[in-house]
Coordinates of C-alpha atoms and ligand atoms in Angstrom, one line a residue:
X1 CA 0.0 0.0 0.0
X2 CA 1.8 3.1 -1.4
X3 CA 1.4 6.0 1.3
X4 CA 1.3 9.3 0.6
X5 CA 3.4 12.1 2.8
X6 CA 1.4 15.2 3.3
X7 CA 1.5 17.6 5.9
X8 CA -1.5 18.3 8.8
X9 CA -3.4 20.9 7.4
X10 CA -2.8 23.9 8.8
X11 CA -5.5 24.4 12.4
X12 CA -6.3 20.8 12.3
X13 CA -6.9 20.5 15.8
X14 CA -6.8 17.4 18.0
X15 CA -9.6 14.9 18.7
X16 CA -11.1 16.3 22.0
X17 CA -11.1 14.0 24.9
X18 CA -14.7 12.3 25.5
X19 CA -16.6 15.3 27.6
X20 CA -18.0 12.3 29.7
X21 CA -16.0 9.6 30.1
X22 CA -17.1 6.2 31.0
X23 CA -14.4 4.6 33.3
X24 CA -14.6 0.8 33.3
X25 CA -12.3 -1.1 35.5
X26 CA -12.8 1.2 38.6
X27 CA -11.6 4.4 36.6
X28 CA -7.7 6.5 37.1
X29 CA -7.3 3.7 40.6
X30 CA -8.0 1.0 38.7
X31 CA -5.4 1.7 35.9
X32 CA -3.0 2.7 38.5
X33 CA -3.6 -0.9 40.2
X34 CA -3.5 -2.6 37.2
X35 CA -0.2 -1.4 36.4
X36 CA 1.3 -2.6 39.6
X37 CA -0.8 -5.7 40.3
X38 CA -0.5 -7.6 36.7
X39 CA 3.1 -7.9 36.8
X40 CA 3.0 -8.4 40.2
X41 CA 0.7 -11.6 39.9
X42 CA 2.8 -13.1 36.9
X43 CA 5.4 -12.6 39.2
X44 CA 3.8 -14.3 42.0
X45 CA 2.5 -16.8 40.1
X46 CA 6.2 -18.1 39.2
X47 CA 7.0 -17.7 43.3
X48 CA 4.3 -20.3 43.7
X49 CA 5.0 -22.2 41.2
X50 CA 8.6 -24.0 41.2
X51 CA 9.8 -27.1 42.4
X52 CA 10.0 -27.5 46.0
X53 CA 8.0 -24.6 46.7
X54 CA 4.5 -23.1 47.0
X55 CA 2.6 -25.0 44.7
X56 CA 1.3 -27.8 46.9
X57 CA -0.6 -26.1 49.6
X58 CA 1.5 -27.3 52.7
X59 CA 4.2 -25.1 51.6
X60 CA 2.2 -22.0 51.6
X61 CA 3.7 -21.6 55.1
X62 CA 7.2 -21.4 54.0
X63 CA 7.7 -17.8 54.5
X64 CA 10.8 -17.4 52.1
X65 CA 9.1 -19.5 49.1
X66 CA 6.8 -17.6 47.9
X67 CA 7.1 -13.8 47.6
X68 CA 10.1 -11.3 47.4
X69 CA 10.9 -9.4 50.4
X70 CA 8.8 -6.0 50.7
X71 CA 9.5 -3.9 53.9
X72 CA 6.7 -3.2 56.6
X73 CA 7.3 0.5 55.5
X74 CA 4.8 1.3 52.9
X75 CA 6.6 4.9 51.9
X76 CA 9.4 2.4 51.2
X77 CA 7.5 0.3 49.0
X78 CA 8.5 1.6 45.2
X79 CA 11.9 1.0 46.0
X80 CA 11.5 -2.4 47.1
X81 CA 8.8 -2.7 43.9
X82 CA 12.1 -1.1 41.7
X83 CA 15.4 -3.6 44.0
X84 CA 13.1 -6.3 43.3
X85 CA 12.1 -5.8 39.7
X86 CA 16.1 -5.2 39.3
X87 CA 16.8 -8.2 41.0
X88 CA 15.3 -10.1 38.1
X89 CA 17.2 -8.7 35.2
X90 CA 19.0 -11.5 32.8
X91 CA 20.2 -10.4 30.3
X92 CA 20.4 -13.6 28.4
X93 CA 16.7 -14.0 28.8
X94 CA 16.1 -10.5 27.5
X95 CA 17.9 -11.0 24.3
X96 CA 16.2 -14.2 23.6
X97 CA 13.2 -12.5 24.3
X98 CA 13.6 -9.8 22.0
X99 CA 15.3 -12.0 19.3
X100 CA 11.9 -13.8 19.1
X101 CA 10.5 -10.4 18.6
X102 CA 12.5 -9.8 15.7
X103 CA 11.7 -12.6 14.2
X104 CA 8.6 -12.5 14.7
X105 CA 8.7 -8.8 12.8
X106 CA 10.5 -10.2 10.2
X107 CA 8.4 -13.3 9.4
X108 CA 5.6 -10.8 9.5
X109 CA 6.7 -9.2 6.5
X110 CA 9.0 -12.1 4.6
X111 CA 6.7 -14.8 4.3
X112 CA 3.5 -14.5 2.0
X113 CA 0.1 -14.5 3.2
X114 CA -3.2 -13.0 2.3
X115 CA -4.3 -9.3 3.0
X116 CA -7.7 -9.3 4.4
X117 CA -9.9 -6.4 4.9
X118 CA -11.3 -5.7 8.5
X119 CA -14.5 -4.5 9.6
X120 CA -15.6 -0.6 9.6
X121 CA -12.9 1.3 11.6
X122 CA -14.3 4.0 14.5
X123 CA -18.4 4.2 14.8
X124 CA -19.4 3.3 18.1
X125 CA -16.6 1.3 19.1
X126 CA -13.4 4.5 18.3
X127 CA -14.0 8.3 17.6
X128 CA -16.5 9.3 15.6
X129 CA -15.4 9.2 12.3
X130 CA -15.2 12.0 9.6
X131 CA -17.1 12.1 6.3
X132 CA -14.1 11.2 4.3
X133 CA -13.0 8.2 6.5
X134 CA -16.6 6.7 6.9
X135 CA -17.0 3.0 5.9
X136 CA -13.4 3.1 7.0
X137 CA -11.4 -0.5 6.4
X138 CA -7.9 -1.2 7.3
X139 CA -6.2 -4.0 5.6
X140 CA -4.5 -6.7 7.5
X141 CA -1.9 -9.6 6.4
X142 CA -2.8 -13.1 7.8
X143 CA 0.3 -15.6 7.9
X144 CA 1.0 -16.4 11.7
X145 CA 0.2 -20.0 11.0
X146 CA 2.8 -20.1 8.3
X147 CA 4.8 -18.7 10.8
X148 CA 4.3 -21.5 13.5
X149 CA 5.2 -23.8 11.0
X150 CA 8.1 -22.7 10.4
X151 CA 9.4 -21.9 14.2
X152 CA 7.9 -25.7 14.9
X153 CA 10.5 -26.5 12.1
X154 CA 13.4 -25.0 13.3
X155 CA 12.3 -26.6 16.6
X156 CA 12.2 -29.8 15.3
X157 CA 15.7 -29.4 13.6
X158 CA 17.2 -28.3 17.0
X159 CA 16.0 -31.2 18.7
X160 CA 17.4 -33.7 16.2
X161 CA 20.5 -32.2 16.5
X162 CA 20.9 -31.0 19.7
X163 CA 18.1 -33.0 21.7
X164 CA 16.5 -30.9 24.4
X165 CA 19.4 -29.8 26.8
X166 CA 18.8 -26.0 24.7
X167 CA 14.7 -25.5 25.0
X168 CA 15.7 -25.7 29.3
X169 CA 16.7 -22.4 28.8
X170 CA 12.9 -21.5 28.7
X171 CA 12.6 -23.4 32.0
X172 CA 15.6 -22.8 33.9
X173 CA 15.3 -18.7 32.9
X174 CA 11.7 -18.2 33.3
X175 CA 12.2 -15.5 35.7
X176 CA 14.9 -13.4 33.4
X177 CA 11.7 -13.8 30.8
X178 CA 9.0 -12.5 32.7
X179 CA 10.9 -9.5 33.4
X180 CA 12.2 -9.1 29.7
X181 CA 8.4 -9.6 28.4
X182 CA 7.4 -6.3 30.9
X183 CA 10.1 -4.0 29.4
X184 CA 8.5 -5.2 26.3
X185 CA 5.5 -4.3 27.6
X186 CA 6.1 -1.0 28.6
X187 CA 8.5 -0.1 26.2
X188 CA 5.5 -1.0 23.6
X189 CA 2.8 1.1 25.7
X190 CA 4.6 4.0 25.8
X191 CA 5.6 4.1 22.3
X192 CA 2.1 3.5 21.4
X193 CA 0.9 6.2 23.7
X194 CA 3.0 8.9 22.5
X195 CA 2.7 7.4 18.9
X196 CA -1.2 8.4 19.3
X197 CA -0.9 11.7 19.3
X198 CA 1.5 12.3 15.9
X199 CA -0.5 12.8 12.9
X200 CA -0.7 9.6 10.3
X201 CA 1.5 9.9 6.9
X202 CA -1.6 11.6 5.6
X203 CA -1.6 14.2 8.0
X204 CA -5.0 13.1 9.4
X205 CA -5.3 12.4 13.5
X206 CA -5.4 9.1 14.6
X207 CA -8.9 7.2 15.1
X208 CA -9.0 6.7 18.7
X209 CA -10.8 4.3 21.3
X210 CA -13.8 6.2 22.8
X211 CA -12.9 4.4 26.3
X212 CA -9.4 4.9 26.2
X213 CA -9.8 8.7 24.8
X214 CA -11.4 10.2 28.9
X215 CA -8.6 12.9 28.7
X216 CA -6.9 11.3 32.2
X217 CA -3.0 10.5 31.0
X218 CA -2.8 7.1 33.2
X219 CA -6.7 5.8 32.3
X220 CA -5.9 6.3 28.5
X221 CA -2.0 5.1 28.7
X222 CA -3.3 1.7 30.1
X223 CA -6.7 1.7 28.2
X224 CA -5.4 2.5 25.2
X225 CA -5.6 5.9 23.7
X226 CA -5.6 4.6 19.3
X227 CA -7.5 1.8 18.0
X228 CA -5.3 1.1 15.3
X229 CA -1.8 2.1 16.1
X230 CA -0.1 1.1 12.8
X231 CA 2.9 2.8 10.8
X232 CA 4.6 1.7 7.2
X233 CA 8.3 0.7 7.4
X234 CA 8.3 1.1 3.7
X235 CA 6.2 2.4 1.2
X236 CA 4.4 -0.9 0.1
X237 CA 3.7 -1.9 3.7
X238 CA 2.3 -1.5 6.8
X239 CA 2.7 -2.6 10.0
X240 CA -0.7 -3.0 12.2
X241 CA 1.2 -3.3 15.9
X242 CA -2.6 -4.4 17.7
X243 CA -3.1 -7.3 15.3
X244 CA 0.3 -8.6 15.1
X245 CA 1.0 -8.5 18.8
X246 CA -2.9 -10.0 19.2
X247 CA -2.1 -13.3 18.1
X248 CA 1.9 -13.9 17.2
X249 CA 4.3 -13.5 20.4
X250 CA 1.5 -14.1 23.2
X251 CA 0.2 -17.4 21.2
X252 CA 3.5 -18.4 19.8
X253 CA 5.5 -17.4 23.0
X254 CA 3.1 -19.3 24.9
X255 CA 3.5 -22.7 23.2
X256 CA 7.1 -22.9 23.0
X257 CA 7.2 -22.1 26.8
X258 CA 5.1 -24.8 27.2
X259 CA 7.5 -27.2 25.1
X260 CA 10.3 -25.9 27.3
X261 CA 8.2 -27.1 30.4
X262 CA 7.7 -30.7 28.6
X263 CA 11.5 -30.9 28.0
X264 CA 12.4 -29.9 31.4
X265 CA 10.2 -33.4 32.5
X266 CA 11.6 -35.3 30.2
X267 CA 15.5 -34.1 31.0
X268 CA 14.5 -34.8 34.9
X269 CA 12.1 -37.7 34.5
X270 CA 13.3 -39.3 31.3
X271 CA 9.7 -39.5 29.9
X272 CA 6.8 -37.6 29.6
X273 CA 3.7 -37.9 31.7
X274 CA 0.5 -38.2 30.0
X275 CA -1.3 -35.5 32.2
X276 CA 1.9 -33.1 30.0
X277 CA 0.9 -34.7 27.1
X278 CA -2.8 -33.7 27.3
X279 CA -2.1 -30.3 28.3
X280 CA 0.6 -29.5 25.4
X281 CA -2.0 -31.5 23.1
X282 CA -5.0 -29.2 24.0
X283 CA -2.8 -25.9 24.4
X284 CA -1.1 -26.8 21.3
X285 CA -4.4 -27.3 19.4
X286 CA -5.7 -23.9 20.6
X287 CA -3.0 -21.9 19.5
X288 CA -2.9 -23.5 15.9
X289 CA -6.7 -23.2 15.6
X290 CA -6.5 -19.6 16.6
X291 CA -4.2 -19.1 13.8
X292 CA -5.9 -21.2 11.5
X293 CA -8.6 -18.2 12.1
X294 CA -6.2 -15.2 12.0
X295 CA -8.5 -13.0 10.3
X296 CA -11.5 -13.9 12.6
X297 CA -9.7 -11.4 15.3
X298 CA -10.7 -9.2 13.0
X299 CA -14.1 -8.8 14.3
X300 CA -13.3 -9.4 18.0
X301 CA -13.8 -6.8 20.4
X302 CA -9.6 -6.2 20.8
X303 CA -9.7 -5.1 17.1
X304 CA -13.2 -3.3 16.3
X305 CA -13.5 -1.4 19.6
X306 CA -10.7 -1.5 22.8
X307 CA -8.1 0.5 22.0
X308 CA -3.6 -0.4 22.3
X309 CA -2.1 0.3 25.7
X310 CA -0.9 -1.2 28.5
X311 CA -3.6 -3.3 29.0
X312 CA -3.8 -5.2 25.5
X313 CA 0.5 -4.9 25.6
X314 CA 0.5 -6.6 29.1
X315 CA -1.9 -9.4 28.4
X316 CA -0.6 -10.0 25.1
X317 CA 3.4 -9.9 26.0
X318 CA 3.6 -11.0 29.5
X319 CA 0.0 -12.1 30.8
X320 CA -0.6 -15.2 28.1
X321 CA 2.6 -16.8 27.5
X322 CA 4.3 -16.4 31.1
X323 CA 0.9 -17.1 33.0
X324 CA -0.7 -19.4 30.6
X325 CA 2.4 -21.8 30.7
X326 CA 1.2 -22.4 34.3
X327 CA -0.1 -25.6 33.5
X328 CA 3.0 -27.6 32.0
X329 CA 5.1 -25.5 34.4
X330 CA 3.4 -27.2 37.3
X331 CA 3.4 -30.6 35.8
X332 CA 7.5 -30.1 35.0
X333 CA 7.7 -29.7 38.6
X334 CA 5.2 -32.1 40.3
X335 CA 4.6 -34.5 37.4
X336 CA 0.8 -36.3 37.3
X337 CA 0.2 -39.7 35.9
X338 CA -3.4 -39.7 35.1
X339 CA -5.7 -42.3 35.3
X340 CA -7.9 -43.9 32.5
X341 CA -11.3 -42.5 34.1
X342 CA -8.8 -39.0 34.9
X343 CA -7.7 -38.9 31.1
X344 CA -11.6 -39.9 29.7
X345 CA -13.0 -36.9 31.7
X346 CA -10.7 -34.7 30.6
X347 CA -10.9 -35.5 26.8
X348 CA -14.8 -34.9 27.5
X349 CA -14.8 -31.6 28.8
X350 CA -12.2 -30.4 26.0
X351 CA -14.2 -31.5 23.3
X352 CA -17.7 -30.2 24.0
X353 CA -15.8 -26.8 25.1
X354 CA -14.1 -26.9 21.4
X355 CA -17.0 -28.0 19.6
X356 CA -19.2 -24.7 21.1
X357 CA -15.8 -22.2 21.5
X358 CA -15.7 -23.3 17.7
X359 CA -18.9 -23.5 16.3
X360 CA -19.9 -20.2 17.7
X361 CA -17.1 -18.1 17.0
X362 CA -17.1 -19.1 13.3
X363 CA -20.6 -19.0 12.9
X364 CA -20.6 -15.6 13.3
X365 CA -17.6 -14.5 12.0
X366 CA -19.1 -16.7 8.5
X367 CA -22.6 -14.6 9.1
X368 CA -21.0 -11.2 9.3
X369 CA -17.7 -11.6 6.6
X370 CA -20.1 -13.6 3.6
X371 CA -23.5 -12.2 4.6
X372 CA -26.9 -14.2 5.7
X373 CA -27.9 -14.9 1.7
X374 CA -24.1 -17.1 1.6
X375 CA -24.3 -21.1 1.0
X376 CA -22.8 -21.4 4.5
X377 CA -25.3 -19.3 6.5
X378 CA -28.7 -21.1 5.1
X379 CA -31.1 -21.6 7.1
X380 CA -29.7 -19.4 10.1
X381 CA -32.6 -17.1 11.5
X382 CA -31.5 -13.0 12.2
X383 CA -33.1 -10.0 13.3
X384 CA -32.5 -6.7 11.6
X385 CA -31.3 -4.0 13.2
X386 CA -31.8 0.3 12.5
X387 CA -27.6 -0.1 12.1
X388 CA -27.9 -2.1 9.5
X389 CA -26.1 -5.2 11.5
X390 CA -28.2 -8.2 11.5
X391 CA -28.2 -9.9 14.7
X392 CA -28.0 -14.0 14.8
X393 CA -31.1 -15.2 16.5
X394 CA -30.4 -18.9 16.0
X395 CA -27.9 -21.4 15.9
X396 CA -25.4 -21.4 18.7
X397 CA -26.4 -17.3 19.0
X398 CA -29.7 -18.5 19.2
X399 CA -28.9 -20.1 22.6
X400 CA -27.3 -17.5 24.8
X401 CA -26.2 -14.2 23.9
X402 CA -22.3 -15.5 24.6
X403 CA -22.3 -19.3 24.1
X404 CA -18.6 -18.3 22.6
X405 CA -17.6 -17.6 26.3
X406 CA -18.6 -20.6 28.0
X407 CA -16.9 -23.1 25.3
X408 CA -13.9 -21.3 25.7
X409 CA -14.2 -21.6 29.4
X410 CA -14.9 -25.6 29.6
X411 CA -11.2 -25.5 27.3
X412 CA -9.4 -23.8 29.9
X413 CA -11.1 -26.4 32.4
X414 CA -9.7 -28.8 30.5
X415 CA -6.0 -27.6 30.4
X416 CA -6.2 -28.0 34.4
X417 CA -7.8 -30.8 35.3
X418 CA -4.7 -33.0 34.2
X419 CA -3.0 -31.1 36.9
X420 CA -4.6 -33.1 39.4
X421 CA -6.4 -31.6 42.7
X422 CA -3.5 -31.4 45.0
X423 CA -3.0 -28.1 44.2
X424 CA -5.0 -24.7 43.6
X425 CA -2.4 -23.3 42.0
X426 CA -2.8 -24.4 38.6
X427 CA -6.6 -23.6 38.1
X428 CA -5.4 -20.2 38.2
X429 CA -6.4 -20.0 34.7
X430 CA -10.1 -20.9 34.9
X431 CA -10.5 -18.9 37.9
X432 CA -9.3 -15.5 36.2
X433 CA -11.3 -16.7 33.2
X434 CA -14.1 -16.9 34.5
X435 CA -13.8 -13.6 36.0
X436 CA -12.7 -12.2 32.5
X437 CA -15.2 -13.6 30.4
X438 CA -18.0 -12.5 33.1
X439 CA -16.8 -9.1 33.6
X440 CA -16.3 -9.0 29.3
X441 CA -19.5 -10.1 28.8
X442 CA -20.7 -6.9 30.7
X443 CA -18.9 -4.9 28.9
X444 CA -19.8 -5.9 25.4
X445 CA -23.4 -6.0 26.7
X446 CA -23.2 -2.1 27.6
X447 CA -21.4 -1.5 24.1
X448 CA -23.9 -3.6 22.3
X449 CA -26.9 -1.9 23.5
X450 CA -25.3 1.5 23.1
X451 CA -24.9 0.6 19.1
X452 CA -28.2 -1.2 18.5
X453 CA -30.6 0.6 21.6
X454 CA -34.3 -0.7 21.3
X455 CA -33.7 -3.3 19.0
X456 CA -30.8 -5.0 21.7
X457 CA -33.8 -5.3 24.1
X458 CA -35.4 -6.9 21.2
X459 CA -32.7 -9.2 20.9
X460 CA -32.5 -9.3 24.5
X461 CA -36.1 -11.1 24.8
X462 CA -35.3 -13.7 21.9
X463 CA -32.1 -14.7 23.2
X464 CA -32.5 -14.9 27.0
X465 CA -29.6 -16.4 28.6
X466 CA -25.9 -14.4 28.7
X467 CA -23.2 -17.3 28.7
X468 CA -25.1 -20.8 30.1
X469 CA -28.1 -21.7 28.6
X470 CA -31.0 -22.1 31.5
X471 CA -28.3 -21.3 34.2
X472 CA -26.8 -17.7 33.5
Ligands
NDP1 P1 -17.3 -11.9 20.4 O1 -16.8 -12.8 19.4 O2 -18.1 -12.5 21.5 O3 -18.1 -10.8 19.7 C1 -19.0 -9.9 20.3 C2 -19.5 -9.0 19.2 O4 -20.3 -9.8 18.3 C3 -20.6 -8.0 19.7 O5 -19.9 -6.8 20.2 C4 -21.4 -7.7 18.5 O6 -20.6 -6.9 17.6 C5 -21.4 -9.1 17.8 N1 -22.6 -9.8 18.1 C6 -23.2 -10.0 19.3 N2 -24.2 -10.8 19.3 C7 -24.4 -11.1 18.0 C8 -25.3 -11.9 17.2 N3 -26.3 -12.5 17.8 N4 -25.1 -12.0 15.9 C9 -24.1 -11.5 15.3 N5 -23.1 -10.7 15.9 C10 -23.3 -10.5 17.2 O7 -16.1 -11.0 21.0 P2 -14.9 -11.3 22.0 O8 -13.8 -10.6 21.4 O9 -15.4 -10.9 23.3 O10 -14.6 -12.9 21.9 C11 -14.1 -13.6 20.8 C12 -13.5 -14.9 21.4 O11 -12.3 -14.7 22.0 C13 -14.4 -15.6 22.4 O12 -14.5 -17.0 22.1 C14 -13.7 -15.4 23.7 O13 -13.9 -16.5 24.6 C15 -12.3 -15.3 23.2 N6 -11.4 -14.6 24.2 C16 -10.4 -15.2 24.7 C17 -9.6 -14.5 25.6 C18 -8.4 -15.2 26.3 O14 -7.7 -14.6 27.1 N7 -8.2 -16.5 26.0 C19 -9.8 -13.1 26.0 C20 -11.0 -12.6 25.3 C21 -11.7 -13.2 24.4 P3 -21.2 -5.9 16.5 O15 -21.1 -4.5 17.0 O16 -20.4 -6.2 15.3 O17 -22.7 -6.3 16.3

């Protein structure tokens, strides 16, 4: 896409900050928390979680295992917050962690893939938009899958050669990475930040998020002040940073801790337990279906409406791959052998959770990319709306207003359960799901009847249930 340079025209002046902002996630305190707390429980989730310590509950005691030092002086609590994070730096672990980066950045651009158009840009979900930018779509280039493949080659070339002593490095400098994947994630926020307030290569302002626009420097910084932050490296491309750091080094990253984890048991066991062979099977699977379906981000709520700040950066850098990993981390330190009736309950509850995580997700995505007169969407039942959206009124839409949510809910079930019930520890991950997808559901909810008013009550009454049909 050739890009043309043109200066802002002369008293452009800046999107205004929304005269009444909405504040979600308890408002300026709530992004100040979040930026302390989300590290802090990645961190703490490692403390808890490494052999010999923390994860069964007996050793919760153990007053040395678990947390870093803090002082009982409160005014002397940044430093400690600042030693601490210090105390972590590895520098190996950093440039391994940006190396994947890079070539992450470069794959991005080197190998071919298809450019896909996403849905209307601003409208309800970013700033209003002007006349000359309505029906607004930003082009997108889907090829993470071809990616994977090749990093699963490389992988697999390594460990004929090598066998697995070099893949312990993701185990033995987990810590190093957690703190290499925050600088990343601040060192990203920021840029994006600042990045929202220069002009684009046309001189036009950026579209921003309506809930990360209130005005209030912290709110928006972790928010996420543009919708789109995207620039061109070269005149034939560009470089969407939401959309590649949506799926690539949070999925990606995430899998090949995980395979670190399963070679760490197999250096210290000799084998591999079957309870780590379901959980890299179904993690595995996840990740490779979600970039099967690149461009069906493209009508997720990350891309259409939240704006890119700390919040996206964090969970995408730091959040899914470090905490995510929890499962095989746990297992490379207190292996499980599962039983039969174990391993059959388990299979269960991942398949019906894929089947309606699945079915849902691309039912839509089918209904709103090709239309409800397409071959694929016969026979499906909508309501129309005064937007011009159609709703899905049947099918898996027809059957709770976020069916999506709970199938994607019974999978993260599933990715515990092999973990055995010694141990809290790893459930972590359907615990702070289920808080998610609740407290997500609300949100979408308020967005959705903003957009579509009288006719969402409508919906409302057709399709009673939120997430569980006939329970919630
Ligand atoms: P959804 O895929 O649930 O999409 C919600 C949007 O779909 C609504 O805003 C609305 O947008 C449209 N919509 C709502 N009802 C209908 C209907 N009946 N017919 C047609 N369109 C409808 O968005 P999410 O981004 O929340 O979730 C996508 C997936 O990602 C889910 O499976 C979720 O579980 C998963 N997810 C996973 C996370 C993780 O950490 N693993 C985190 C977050 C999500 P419109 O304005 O276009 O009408």
């Amino acid at each position: 896409m050739a890009t043309k340079k043109t200066t802002p025209s002369k008293g452009r002046r800046r999107t205004p900050p929304n005269p009444n902002p909405e504040y979600e996630f308890l408002g300026p305190p709530g992004a100040v928390a979040m930026l302390i707390a989300l590290p802090l429980v990645t961190y703490g989730l490692y403390f808890n979680c490494r052999p010999g310590f923390g994860c069964i509950p007996a050793y919760w005691n153990s007053k040395d295992g678990y947390w870093p030092s803090v002082g009982t002086d409160p005014s002397t609590y940044p430093t400690d917050l600042w030693n601490f994070f210090v105390s972590t730096w590895d520098t190996d672990a950093f440039y391994t962690y940006s190396a994947f980066m890079l070539f992450l950045f470069i794959c991005y651009f080197v190998i071919p893939g298809q450019v896909v158009e996403g849905t209307v840009v601003g409208g309800v979900g970013g700033s209003p938009l002007t006349k000359d930018r309505s029906n607004y779509k930003l082009k997108y280039k889907v090829n993470a899958l071809r990616t994977l493949l090749l990093i699963a080659v490389l992988i697999i070339a390594t460990l004929f050669i090598k066998g697995v002593e070099p893949f312990l490095f993701l185990h033995d400098h987990f810590l190093g990475l957690i703190t290499a994947s925050l600088v990343w994630t601040f060192g990203v926020s920021i840029f994006v930040y600042v990045w929202s307030f220069i002009p684009d290569s046309n001189g036009q302002e950026k579209i921003l998020a309506c809930g990360g626009n209130t005005g209030n420097k912290i709110y928006d910084f972790v928010l996420g002040r543009e919708l789109n932050p995207r620039f061109s490296p070269s005149p034939d491309s560009t470089f969407d940073i939401k959309y590649f750091i949506e799926l690539r080094p949070g999925l990606i990253g995430w899998i090949l801790l995980n395979f670190g984890m399963a070679c760490k048991q197999y250096h210290d066991l000799g084998r591999i337990t079957n309870s780590m062979i379901f959980v890299q099977t179904f993690e595995t699977f996840y990740v490779v279906d979600s970039l099967w379906n690149e461009s069906a981000v493209l009508t997720t709520m990350d891309i259409t409406t939240d704006g890119f700040g700390f919040m996206l950066a964090n969970g995408l850098l730091t959040w899914l791959p470090m905490n995510y990993s929890l499962q095989a981390r746990y297992l490379a330190a207190f292996p499980v052998d599962m039983s039969l009736t174990h391993s059959l309950i388990v299979v269960a509850v991942q398949c019906i959770g894929y089947y309606i995580f699945r079915g849902a997700n691309g039912q839509k995505d089918n209904f709103r990319r090709y239309g409800a007169s397409a071959p694929q969407n016969k026979g499906l039942k909508y309501m129309e709306t005064a937007t011009g959206s159609k709703l899905l009124i049947s099918g898996w839409w027809g059957t709770a207003r976020h069916i999506n949510y709970f199938g994607d809910w019974l999978m993260a079930l599933a990715w515990s359960l092999p973990c055995g019930l010694l141990s809290p520890i790893p459930y972590f991950y359907p615990i702070y799901f289920a808080v998610l997808l609740f407290h997500r559901e609300r949100r979408d909810e308020e967005k959705c009847r903003k957009k579509y008013g009288k006719d969402w009550e409508k919906y409302c009454e057709k399709v009673k249930w939120r997430i569980i049909p006939y329970v919630y």
